[in-house]
Amino acid sequence: MASTSETCCTTDLKVGFMGAGRMAYAITRGIVNAGLVRPSNIIVSDPSPLMKNEFEELGVAFTDDNKEVVARSQLIVLSVKPNMVKPVLQEVSSLISKDNIIVSIAAGIKLATIEELLPSGTRVVRVMPNTPVLVQAGAAVLAPGSAANPRDAQLVAQLLSSVGICEQASEKLLDAVTGLSGSGPAYAFAAIEAMADGGVKMGLPRDLAMKLAAQTMLGAAKMVVETGRHPGQLKDEVCSPGGTTITAMHVLEKNGFRASLIDAVEAATKRAEELGQQ
Ligand SMILES: NC(=O)C1=CN([C@@H]2O[C@H](COP(=O)(O)OP(=O)(O)OC[C@H]3O[C@@H](n4cnc5c(N)ncnc54)[C@H](O)[C@@H]3O)[C@@H](O)[C@H]2O)C=CC1
Ligand SMILES: O=C(O)[C@@H]1CCC=N1
């Protein structure tokens, strides 16, 4: 979606984050390491100094003043918890102009809600990223607001494509995206931890078990992405007739493994919908 010929335009882009927590750090570190935005062009704000040192080590300015972020940034990422979106936007709304692009990553919060809190005609883009942006392996989906132009969406896509994949979709899909890829890293981390526990139970040393579990998930995901083959087909190729894997798959099926994951995505999607209604 993003064209590499635009890279020249983003190096001078001034980027701000209101809310300097885990997700702001993951995106900031990702885009700095990808070389797309100069750290000296990034400023983050947070009333809590908890992450100040981490941001400053990246060469990024840290302030406790959201208004300073708005004054110094063209593209402003709203990276507070969903319940803080309204007070933060009310605080800075009078300073936002048509030169700004507001990017919200808050789960569940609708474009219409954000647009209502900002001057009419404000360019807003809603995004659902995930924490693997930290290691350039993120999965993000964006939906442009009513006043955002195609170049705004392209710019946001370019930033996020530098730290993983970025797709564009209709806003009505973003809560389901949240339930799948936004929250999904947690499901994968839990699976890795549990597989490693299985290895430890069967006598493997913890560090070897963890290394094997993580590399197995990474390798399997890479095979799906790089071969484009259906995961069911790839699964069949691991299952030798009468072998170990089909015996294990039977246990997983009996315990509702796949239904649990489907239920998890559904529950997270519904929770995102609820967050948008509060
Ligand atoms: N953590 C994740 O994996 C993902 C989170 N998100 C979204 O990103 C947003 C941030 O989530 P996290 O980074 O996980 O939360 P976090 O709790 O780590 O960060 C939020 C930060 O906002 C700060 N904050 C509170 N009041 C503020 C104010 N008035 N002005 C400026 N900053 C203020 C907090 O001190 C905190 O550091 C949420 O809306 C969440 O839905 C989206 C995708 C993935
Ligand atoms: O748990 C949450 O609400 C956020 C949104 C997606 C991932 N973390």
Short mmCIF file of C-alpha atoms and ligand atoms in Angstrom, two decimals:
data_model
loop_
_atom_site.label_atom_id
_atom_site.label_comp_id
_atom_site.label_asym_id
_atom_site.label_seq_id
_atom_site.Cartn_x
_atom_site.Cartn_y
_atom_site.Cartn_z
CA MET A 1 0.00 0.00 0.00
CA ALA A 2 2.76 2.44 0.95
CA SER A 3 5.15 3.40 -1.83
CA THR A 4 8.85 3.50 -1.02
CA SER A 5 9.23 6.68 -3.10
CA GLU A 6 7.48 8.50 -0.22
CA THR A 7 10.21 7.60 2.27
CA CYS A 8 11.90 10.95 1.60
CA CYS A 9 8.84 12.75 2.99
CA THR A 10 8.64 11.05 6.33
CA THR A 11 12.19 11.60 7.58
CA ASP A 12 11.32 15.22 8.37
CA LEU A 13 7.90 14.36 9.73
CA LYS A 14 7.33 15.56 13.29
CA VAL A 15 5.57 12.82 15.24
CA GLY A 16 4.04 13.07 18.71
CA PHE A 17 2.48 10.56 21.08
CA MET A 18 0.01 11.51 23.79
CA GLY A 19 0.34 8.61 26.26
CA ALA A 20 3.86 7.23 26.58
CA GLY A 21 3.05 3.67 27.59
CA ARG A 22 3.80 0.23 26.20
CA MET A 23 2.25 0.65 22.77
CA ALA A 24 3.70 4.13 22.18
CA TYR A 25 7.12 2.74 23.10
CA ALA A 26 6.74 -0.26 20.77
CA ILE A 27 5.78 1.96 17.81
CA THR A 28 8.39 4.62 18.59
CA ARG A 29 11.22 2.14 18.92
CA GLY A 30 10.05 0.31 15.80
CA ILE A 31 9.93 3.41 13.57
CA VAL A 32 13.21 4.75 14.96
CA ASN A 33 14.97 1.43 14.34
CA ALA A 34 13.44 1.27 10.87
CA GLY A 35 15.06 4.68 10.20
CA LEU A 36 11.84 6.23 8.98
CA VAL A 37 11.52 9.04 11.51
CA ARG A 38 14.40 10.82 13.23
CA PRO A 39 14.23 10.35 17.01
CA SER A 40 14.85 14.10 17.41
CA ASN A 41 11.57 14.65 15.50
CA ILE A 42 9.56 12.60 18.00
CA ILE A 43 8.06 13.84 21.27
CA VAL A 44 5.94 11.89 23.74
CA SER A 45 3.85 13.07 26.69
CA ASP A 46 2.74 11.31 29.84
CA PRO A 47 1.91 12.49 33.36
CA SER A 48 3.79 9.44 34.64
CA PRO A 49 7.59 9.44 34.29
CA LEU A 50 7.67 5.61 34.37
CA MET A 51 8.93 5.23 30.77
CA LYS A 52 10.87 8.53 30.57
CA ASN A 53 14.32 6.92 30.54
CA GLU A 54 13.39 4.34 27.89
CA PHE A 55 12.14 7.07 25.52
CA GLU A 56 15.10 9.34 26.21
CA GLU A 57 17.50 6.47 25.50
CA LEU A 58 15.95 6.34 22.00
CA GLY A 59 16.71 10.08 21.60
CA VAL A 60 13.02 10.97 21.85
CA ALA A 61 11.82 14.02 23.85
CA PHE A 62 9.61 13.33 26.88
CA THR A 63 7.22 15.85 28.45
CA ASP A 64 4.31 15.75 30.87
CA ASP A 65 2.45 18.31 28.74
CA ASN A 66 0.10 17.02 26.01
CA LYS A 67 -0.15 20.56 24.59
CA GLU A 68 3.59 20.60 23.93
CA VAL A 69 3.20 17.45 21.86
CA VAL A 70 0.48 19.09 19.75
CA ALA A 71 2.51 22.29 19.34
CA ARG A 72 5.57 20.36 18.11
CA SER A 73 3.99 17.62 15.95
CA GLN A 74 2.31 17.22 12.59
CA LEU A 75 1.19 13.62 13.10
CA ILE A 76 -0.11 12.96 16.61
CA VAL A 77 -0.73 9.45 17.89
CA LEU A 78 -3.37 9.16 20.58
CA SER A 79 -1.94 6.30 22.64
CA VAL A 80 -3.77 6.59 25.95
CA LYS A 81 -6.21 3.99 27.29
CA PRO A 82 -9.68 4.17 25.72
CA ASN A 83 -11.21 5.81 28.83
CA MET A 84 -8.68 8.68 28.59
CA VAL A 85 -9.38 9.54 24.94
CA LYS A 86 -12.15 12.02 25.71
CA PRO A 87 -10.38 14.05 28.45
CA VAL A 88 -7.13 14.19 26.50
CA LEU A 89 -8.81 15.34 23.27
CA GLN A 90 -10.86 17.93 25.20
CA GLU A 91 -7.61 19.25 26.69
CA VAL A 92 -5.86 19.76 23.33
CA SER A 93 -8.74 20.21 20.88
CA SER A 94 -8.39 24.01 20.55
CA LEU A 95 -4.76 23.57 19.41
CA ILE A 96 -5.49 21.06 16.64
CA SER A 97 -5.51 22.44 13.10
CA LYS A 98 -6.11 21.08 9.61
CA ASP A 99 -2.31 20.65 9.30
CA ASN A 100 -2.41 17.87 11.91
CA ILE A 101 -3.15 14.21 11.37
CA ILE A 102 -4.59 12.53 14.47
CA VAL A 103 -3.97 8.79 14.67
CA SER A 104 -5.92 6.89 17.31
CA ILE A 105 -4.84 3.42 18.38
CA ALA A 106 -7.39 3.20 21.22
CA ALA A 107 -9.30 -0.08 21.19
CA GLY A 108 -12.98 0.31 20.41
CA ILE A 109 -13.10 4.11 20.14
CA LYS A 110 -14.89 5.04 16.94
CA LEU A 111 -13.75 7.61 14.38
CA ALA A 112 -17.05 9.49 14.85
CA THR A 113 -16.40 9.81 18.62
CA ILE A 114 -12.93 11.22 18.01
CA GLU A 115 -14.08 13.55 15.23
CA GLU A 116 -16.84 14.96 17.45
CA LEU A 117 -14.25 15.93 20.08
CA LEU A 118 -12.05 17.77 17.55
CA PRO A 119 -12.55 20.84 15.32
CA SER A 120 -14.69 20.11 12.28
CA GLY A 121 -12.62 18.85 9.34
CA THR A 122 -9.82 17.36 11.46
CA ARG A 123 -7.94 14.60 9.63
CA VAL A 124 -8.25 11.43 11.76
CA VAL A 125 -7.02 7.90 11.08
CA ARG A 126 -7.97 5.00 13.34
CA VAL A 127 -5.43 2.20 13.60
CA MET A 128 -5.25 -1.13 15.40
CA PRO A 129 -1.57 -2.11 15.68
CA ASN A 130 0.03 -4.80 17.85
CA THR A 131 3.12 -5.02 20.06
CA PRO A 132 5.34 -6.96 17.60
CA VAL A 133 5.92 -3.58 15.85
CA LEU A 134 8.74 -3.47 18.40
CA VAL A 135 10.60 -6.10 16.37
CA GLN A 136 9.43 -4.99 12.90
CA ALA A 137 6.87 -7.82 12.80
CA GLY A 138 3.66 -5.92 13.60
CA ALA A 139 0.24 -6.44 12.09
CA ALA A 140 -1.85 -3.28 11.77
CA VAL A 141 -5.08 -2.27 10.08
CA LEU A 142 -6.10 1.34 9.48
CA ALA A 143 -9.38 3.05 8.69
CA PRO A 144 -9.36 6.70 7.56
CA GLY A 145 -11.79 9.22 9.04
CA SER A 146 -14.22 11.40 7.08
CA ALA A 147 -11.76 14.30 6.57
CA ALA A 148 -8.58 12.26 6.07
CA ASN A 149 -7.29 12.29 2.52
CA PRO A 150 -5.72 9.31 0.72
CA ARG A 151 -2.21 10.70 1.36
CA ASP A 152 -2.91 10.70 5.12
CA ALA A 153 -3.81 7.03 5.00
CA GLN A 154 -0.77 6.39 2.81
CA LEU A 155 1.53 8.17 5.27
CA VAL A 156 0.20 6.21 8.26
CA ALA A 157 0.45 2.99 6.24
CA GLN A 158 4.03 3.86 5.34
CA LEU A 159 4.96 4.36 9.01
CA LEU A 160 3.34 1.10 10.08
CA SER A 161 4.65 -0.83 7.08
CA SER A 162 8.16 0.03 8.25
CA VAL A 163 7.47 -2.03 11.37
CA GLY A 164 5.39 -4.88 9.93
CA ILE A 165 2.37 -5.21 7.69
CA CYS A 166 -0.38 -2.61 7.41
CA GLU A 167 -3.72 -3.17 5.71
CA GLN A 168 -6.61 -0.76 5.15
CA ALA A 169 -10.17 -1.82 5.95
CA SER A 170 -13.60 -0.46 6.66
CA GLU A 171 -13.91 0.85 10.22
CA LYS A 172 -16.65 -1.66 11.03
CA LEU A 173 -14.00 -4.42 10.94
CA LEU A 174 -11.64 -2.80 13.44
CA ASP A 175 -13.13 -4.34 16.58
CA ALA A 176 -12.68 -7.81 15.06
CA VAL A 177 -9.12 -6.84 14.06
CA THR A 178 -8.59 -5.89 17.72
CA GLY A 179 -9.86 -9.31 18.82
CA LEU A 180 -7.59 -11.09 16.37
CA SER A 181 -4.29 -9.29 15.79
CA GLY A 182 -4.45 -6.50 18.41
CA SER A 183 -4.89 -8.92 21.30
CA GLY A 184 -3.48 -11.94 19.44
CA PRO A 185 0.15 -11.64 20.56
CA ALA A 186 -1.05 -12.45 24.09
CA TYR A 187 -2.69 -15.68 22.88
CA ALA A 188 0.55 -16.61 21.10
CA PHE A 189 2.70 -15.80 24.15
CA ALA A 190 0.42 -17.95 26.32
CA ALA A 191 0.71 -20.80 23.80
CA ILE A 192 4.51 -20.53 23.76
CA GLU A 193 4.64 -20.52 27.55
CA ALA A 194 2.30 -23.51 27.79
CA MET A 195 4.21 -25.52 25.17
CA ALA A 196 7.43 -24.80 27.06
CA ASP A 197 5.74 -25.95 30.29
CA GLY A 198 4.86 -29.19 28.50
CA GLY A 199 8.49 -29.63 27.52
CA VAL A 200 9.62 -28.96 31.11
CA LYS A 201 7.04 -31.45 32.39
CA MET A 202 8.55 -34.04 30.09
CA GLY A 203 12.08 -33.31 31.37
CA LEU A 204 13.51 -30.56 29.12
CA PRO A 205 15.51 -27.76 30.75
CA ARG A 206 13.43 -24.52 30.88
CA ASP A 207 15.69 -22.44 28.62
CA LEU A 208 15.80 -25.11 25.92
CA ALA A 209 12.03 -25.66 26.16
CA MET A 210 11.33 -21.93 25.78
CA LYS A 211 13.73 -21.57 22.86
CA LEU A 212 12.15 -24.54 21.07
CA ALA A 213 8.58 -23.40 21.73
CA ALA A 214 9.19 -19.85 20.44
CA GLN A 215 11.14 -20.97 17.38
CA THR A 216 8.43 -23.53 16.56
CA MET A 217 5.72 -20.82 16.59
CA LEU A 218 7.94 -18.47 14.58
CA GLY A 219 8.77 -21.18 12.03
CA ALA A 220 5.16 -22.29 11.65
CA ALA A 221 3.95 -18.69 11.17
CA LYS A 222 6.73 -18.06 8.64
CA MET A 223 5.69 -21.15 6.67
CA VAL A 224 2.08 -19.95 6.46
CA VAL A 225 3.13 -16.43 5.41
CA GLU A 226 5.88 -17.44 2.98
CA THR A 227 4.30 -20.47 1.28
CA GLY A 228 0.76 -19.07 1.17
CA ARG A 229 -0.41 -22.63 1.83
CA HIS A 230 -3.40 -23.43 4.03
CA PRO A 231 -2.39 -24.11 7.67
CA GLY A 232 -4.57 -27.23 7.64
CA GLN A 233 -2.51 -28.67 4.79
CA LEU A 234 0.74 -27.81 6.56
CA LYS A 235 -0.63 -29.43 9.73
CA ASP A 236 -1.47 -32.61 7.80
CA GLU A 237 2.14 -32.84 6.63
CA VAL A 238 3.36 -32.96 10.25
CA CYS A 239 0.87 -35.69 11.18
CA SER A 240 2.38 -39.08 10.29
CA PRO A 241 -0.21 -41.89 10.20
CA GLY A 242 -0.38 -43.46 13.65
CA GLY A 243 2.32 -41.02 14.80
CA THR A 244 2.94 -38.62 17.65
CA THR A 245 1.37 -35.49 16.16
CA ILE A 246 -2.04 -36.93 15.29
CA THR A 247 -2.16 -38.37 18.81
CA ALA A 248 -1.49 -34.89 20.21
CA MET A 249 -3.99 -33.27 17.79
CA HIS A 250 -6.68 -35.61 19.09
CA VAL A 251 -5.97 -34.39 22.64
CA LEU A 252 -6.14 -30.76 21.50
CA GLU A 253 -9.46 -31.36 19.70
CA LYS A 254 -10.95 -33.14 22.75
CA ASN A 255 -9.96 -30.15 24.90
CA GLY A 256 -11.55 -27.62 22.55
CA PHE A 257 -8.28 -26.00 21.46
CA ARG A 258 -9.56 -24.48 18.24
CA ALA A 259 -12.97 -23.57 19.68
CA SER A 260 -11.18 -21.82 22.55
CA LEU A 261 -9.24 -19.63 20.14
CA ILE A 262 -12.38 -18.81 18.15
CA ASP A 263 -14.18 -17.96 21.42
CA ALA A 264 -11.23 -15.81 22.52
CA VAL A 265 -11.28 -13.71 19.34
CA GLU A 266 -15.07 -13.34 19.66
CA ALA A 267 -14.84 -12.29 23.34
CA ALA A 268 -12.10 -9.72 22.66
CA THR A 269 -14.08 -8.30 19.72
CA LYS A 270 -17.16 -7.89 21.92
CA ARG A 271 -15.07 -6.24 24.61
CA ALA A 272 -13.71 -3.76 22.04
CA GLU A 273 -17.31 -2.96 21.05
CA GLU A 274 -18.14 -2.36 24.73
CA LEU A 275 -15.13 -0.05 25.18
CA GLY A 276 -16.45 2.04 22.29
CA GLN A 277 -19.83 2.43 23.98
CA GLN A 278 -18.59 3.66 27.37
N1 LIG B 1 -0.92 -2.92 24.49
C1 LIG B 1 -1.29 -3.38 23.31
O1 LIG B 1 -0.92 -4.50 22.91
C2 LIG B 1 -2.15 -2.55 22.42
C3 LIG B 1 -2.77 -1.41 22.88
N2 LIG B 1 -3.56 -0.67 22.04
C4 LIG B 1 -4.18 0.56 22.53
O2 LIG B 1 -3.14 1.45 22.82
C5 LIG B 1 -3.52 2.32 23.86
C6 LIG B 1 -2.44 2.34 24.93
O3 LIG B 1 -2.29 1.04 25.44
P1 LIG B 1 -0.99 0.62 26.24
O4 LIG B 1 0.20 1.29 25.66
O5 LIG B 1 -1.02 -0.84 26.36
O6 LIG B 1 -1.33 1.27 27.66
P2 LIG B 1 -0.35 1.88 28.76
O7 LIG B 1 -1.13 1.92 30.03
O8 LIG B 1 0.96 1.17 28.74
O9 LIG B 1 -0.11 3.38 28.21
C7 LIG B 1 -1.02 4.41 28.37
C8 LIG B 1 -0.25 5.59 28.92
O10 LIG B 1 -1.11 6.72 28.94
C9 LIG B 1 -0.69 7.52 30.04
N3 LIG B 1 -1.69 8.52 30.38
C10 LIG B 1 -2.69 8.45 31.30
N4 LIG B 1 -3.35 9.62 31.34
C11 LIG B 1 -2.76 10.44 30.42
C12 LIG B 1 -2.99 11.77 30.01
N5 LIG B 1 -3.97 12.52 30.53
N6 LIG B 1 -2.19 12.30 29.05
C13 LIG B 1 -1.19 11.56 28.49
N7 LIG B 1 -0.92 10.30 28.86
C14 LIG B 1 -1.70 9.75 29.80
C15 LIG B 1 -0.43 6.51 31.13
O11 LIG B 1 0.37 7.05 32.18
C16 LIG B 1 0.24 5.39 30.36
O12 LIG B 1 1.65 5.50 30.39
C17 LIG B 1 -4.86 1.81 24.40
O13 LIG B 1 -5.89 2.65 23.96
C18 LIG B 1 -4.99 0.42 23.81
O14 LIG B 1 -6.33 0.10 23.52
C19 LIG B 1 -3.73 -0.99 20.72
C20 LIG B 1 -3.14 -2.11 20.22
C21 LIG B 1 -2.33 -3.01 21.02
O1 LIG B 2 -6.10 -5.37 25.76
C1 LIG B 2 -6.38 -4.31 25.18
O2 LIG B 2 -7.45 -3.73 25.44
C2 LIG B 2 -5.43 -3.73 24.17
C3 LIG B 2 -6.08 -3.58 22.82
C4 LIG B 2 -5.47 -4.62 21.96
C5 LIG B 2 -4.38 -5.14 22.76
N1 LIG B 2 -4.34 -4.62 23.95
#
